Amino acid sequence: MKKFIKHFGVLVIGILCMSAGVALSKLSLLGTSPISSIPNVISNITAIPIGQLTIAFIFILVLLEAIVLRRQFSWQNLLQLIPGSLFGWFIDAFVRFFHSLPNQTYIEQLGLVLMGTVLLSLGVFLEVNSHAIIMPGEGFPNAIALMHQLKFAKVKVYNDFILIGISLGSVLKLLK
């Protein structure tokens, strides 16, 4: 039982760090992580909070994972929705908490994005090393790697580039 609590405690701390990192990056106005890029673009267009959109995006990723895994998809894969939803909820909480941080000058913005990057990196490290539940941002690429016998790291990098490409394409289309 102690091991279970330790693993999930580390996962929750990781999710808190990741959420704070995404919030700081968003508030820096200099960019965000690949997994948050699509929700961030939609949030900027619609004024729907980024965390709520992240939760919706998490559900889409789990659905895509189910499509990829087909019969190998199980209730354990559905558990990803729990930390994924916490991630989105915490993003919105941290955006509200950090909203008054200064971001008017480039130096202030750079400071926020650097702090966000460090927190996000620490959070991912903790999440992966918690050995609890994998987050959908890693679960979907992992499903592709598993089904096509590819290296996870390569699939994850391609996945991140695709997410950024979709975000960039959306912004460019809006600018037309």
XYZ file of C-alpha atoms in Angstrom:
176
model
C 0.000 0.000 0.000
C 2.891 2.367 0.792
C 4.342 1.746 -2.669
C 0.972 2.538 -4.286
C 0.673 5.812 -2.352
C 4.270 6.730 -3.210
C 3.762 6.101 -6.953
C 0.541 8.087 -7.124
C 1.932 10.835 -4.881
C 4.835 11.297 -7.283
C 2.368 11.290 -10.220
C 0.253 14.028 -8.622
C 3.322 16.149 -7.863
C 4.403 15.650 -11.484
C 0.969 16.712 -12.758
C 1.081 19.802 -10.531
C 4.525 20.738 -11.895
C 3.449 20.126 -15.506
C 0.274 22.171 -15.042
C 2.145 25.061 -13.443
C 4.680 24.927 -16.288
C 1.988 25.075 -18.961
C 0.244 27.948 -17.167
C 3.462 29.970 -16.860
C 4.313 29.327 -20.508
C 0.853 30.429 -21.618
C 1.031 33.590 -19.518
C 4.472 34.384 -20.936
C 2.814 34.869 -24.333
C 5.881 33.207 -25.909
C 4.504 29.724 -26.533
C 3.608 26.502 -24.799
C 4.353 22.782 -24.832
C 3.446 20.582 -27.824
C 0.677 18.778 -25.911
C -0.878 22.142 -24.979
C -0.345 23.846 -28.331
C -3.703 22.916 -29.890
C -5.734 23.740 -26.745
C -3.777 27.015 -26.445
C -4.582 28.089 -30.007
C -8.260 27.244 -29.582
C -8.289 29.009 -26.200
C -6.892 32.173 -27.751
C -9.554 32.070 -30.482
C -12.579 31.179 -28.346
C -11.696 32.428 -24.850
C -12.521 28.949 -23.486
C -9.984 28.253 -20.724
C -6.944 26.274 -21.876
C -7.392 23.690 -19.114
C -10.939 22.844 -20.190
C -9.761 22.481 -23.771
C -6.858 20.348 -22.565
C -9.327 17.988 -20.887
C -11.304 17.717 -24.145
C -8.055 17.103 -26.029
C -7.087 14.388 -23.506
C -10.382 12.614 -24.258
C -9.593 12.813 -27.993
C -6.121 11.345 -27.417
C -7.578 8.423 -25.439
C -10.152 7.863 -28.205
C -7.342 7.826 -30.789
C -5.441 5.409 -28.576
C -8.507 3.123 -28.535
C -8.665 3.261 -32.328
C -4.972 2.396 -32.636
C -4.982 -0.371 -30.020
C -8.379 -1.836 -30.994
C -8.782 -5.068 -28.991
C -5.695 -4.360 -26.892
C -7.354 -1.249 -25.455
C -8.533 -1.930 -21.889
C -10.119 -0.231 -18.916
C -6.575 0.534 -17.722
C -6.142 2.794 -20.736
C -9.306 4.628 -19.685
C -7.674 5.402 -16.335
C -5.519 7.927 -18.226
C -8.559 10.191 -18.215
C -8.182 10.730 -14.453
C -4.684 12.277 -14.372
C -5.397 13.901 -17.752
C -8.457 15.646 -16.343
C -6.512 16.695 -13.236
C -3.844 18.125 -15.545
C -6.396 20.313 -17.342
C -8.099 21.391 -14.136
C -4.763 22.311 -12.541
C -3.726 24.283 -15.647
C -6.775 26.533 -15.261
C -6.168 26.848 -11.507
C -2.543 27.878 -12.078
C -3.476 30.333 -14.852
C -5.814 32.049 -12.345
C -3.186 31.853 -9.585
C -0.352 33.259 -11.732
C -2.447 35.784 -13.710
C -0.998 38.796 -11.895
C 2.640 37.908 -12.560
C 4.357 40.580 -14.640
C 4.623 39.769 -18.357
C 4.818 43.204 -19.966
C 8.489 43.209 -20.958
C 10.357 40.630 -22.958
C 12.617 39.876 -19.965
C 9.559 39.178 -17.797
C 8.043 36.991 -20.513
C 11.331 35.145 -20.954
C 11.530 34.554 -17.208
C 8.013 33.095 -17.170
C 8.628 30.790 -20.126
C 11.939 29.594 -18.655
C 10.302 28.857 -15.282
C 7.473 27.137 -17.140
C 9.899 25.011 -19.119
C 11.786 23.931 -16.000
C 8.559 23.064 -14.162
C 7.144 21.218 -17.167
C 10.357 19.216 -17.565
C 10.423 18.344 -13.874
C 6.772 17.346 -14.044
C 7.278 15.051 -17.035
C 10.275 13.471 -15.300
C 8.193 12.817 -12.175
C 5.191 11.585 -14.167
C 7.218 9.097 -16.184
C 9.211 7.922 -13.168
C 6.136 7.564 -10.951
C 5.395 4.240 -12.673
C 1.716 4.903 -11.967
C -0.598 5.827 -14.846
C 0.812 7.038 -18.132
C -0.630 10.366 -19.311
C -2.518 10.445 -22.644
C 0.183 12.672 -24.147
C 2.513 9.695 -23.849
C -0.175 6.983 -24.074
C -1.194 7.759 -27.648
C 2.372 7.758 -29.062
C 3.101 4.663 -26.974
C 0.119 2.886 -28.579
C 1.413 3.733 -32.062
C 4.919 2.560 -31.125
C 3.530 -0.672 -29.691
C 1.250 -1.507 -32.608
C 3.818 -0.693 -35.298
C 6.891 -1.933 -33.402
C 8.577 1.470 -33.420
C 10.727 3.183 -30.820
C 8.598 5.251 -28.455
C 11.060 8.177 -28.424
C 10.858 8.598 -32.206
C 7.078 8.331 -32.270
C 6.805 10.856 -29.415
C 8.994 13.375 -31.253
C 6.989 12.955 -34.480
C 3.755 13.265 -32.496
C 4.966 16.516 -30.923
C 5.930 17.923 -34.327
C 2.508 16.998 -35.709
C 0.751 18.725 -32.792
C 2.831 21.861 -33.327
C 2.174 21.678 -37.077
C -1.586 21.456 -36.530
C -1.397 24.449 -34.186
C 0.703 26.461 -36.618
C -1.578 25.530 -39.515
C -4.601 26.661 -37.518
C -3.003 30.013 -36.740
C -1.920 30.548 -40.354
C -5.398 29.696 -41.611
C -6.907 32.228 -39.230
C -4.522 34.926 -40.399
C -5.718 34.602 -44.007
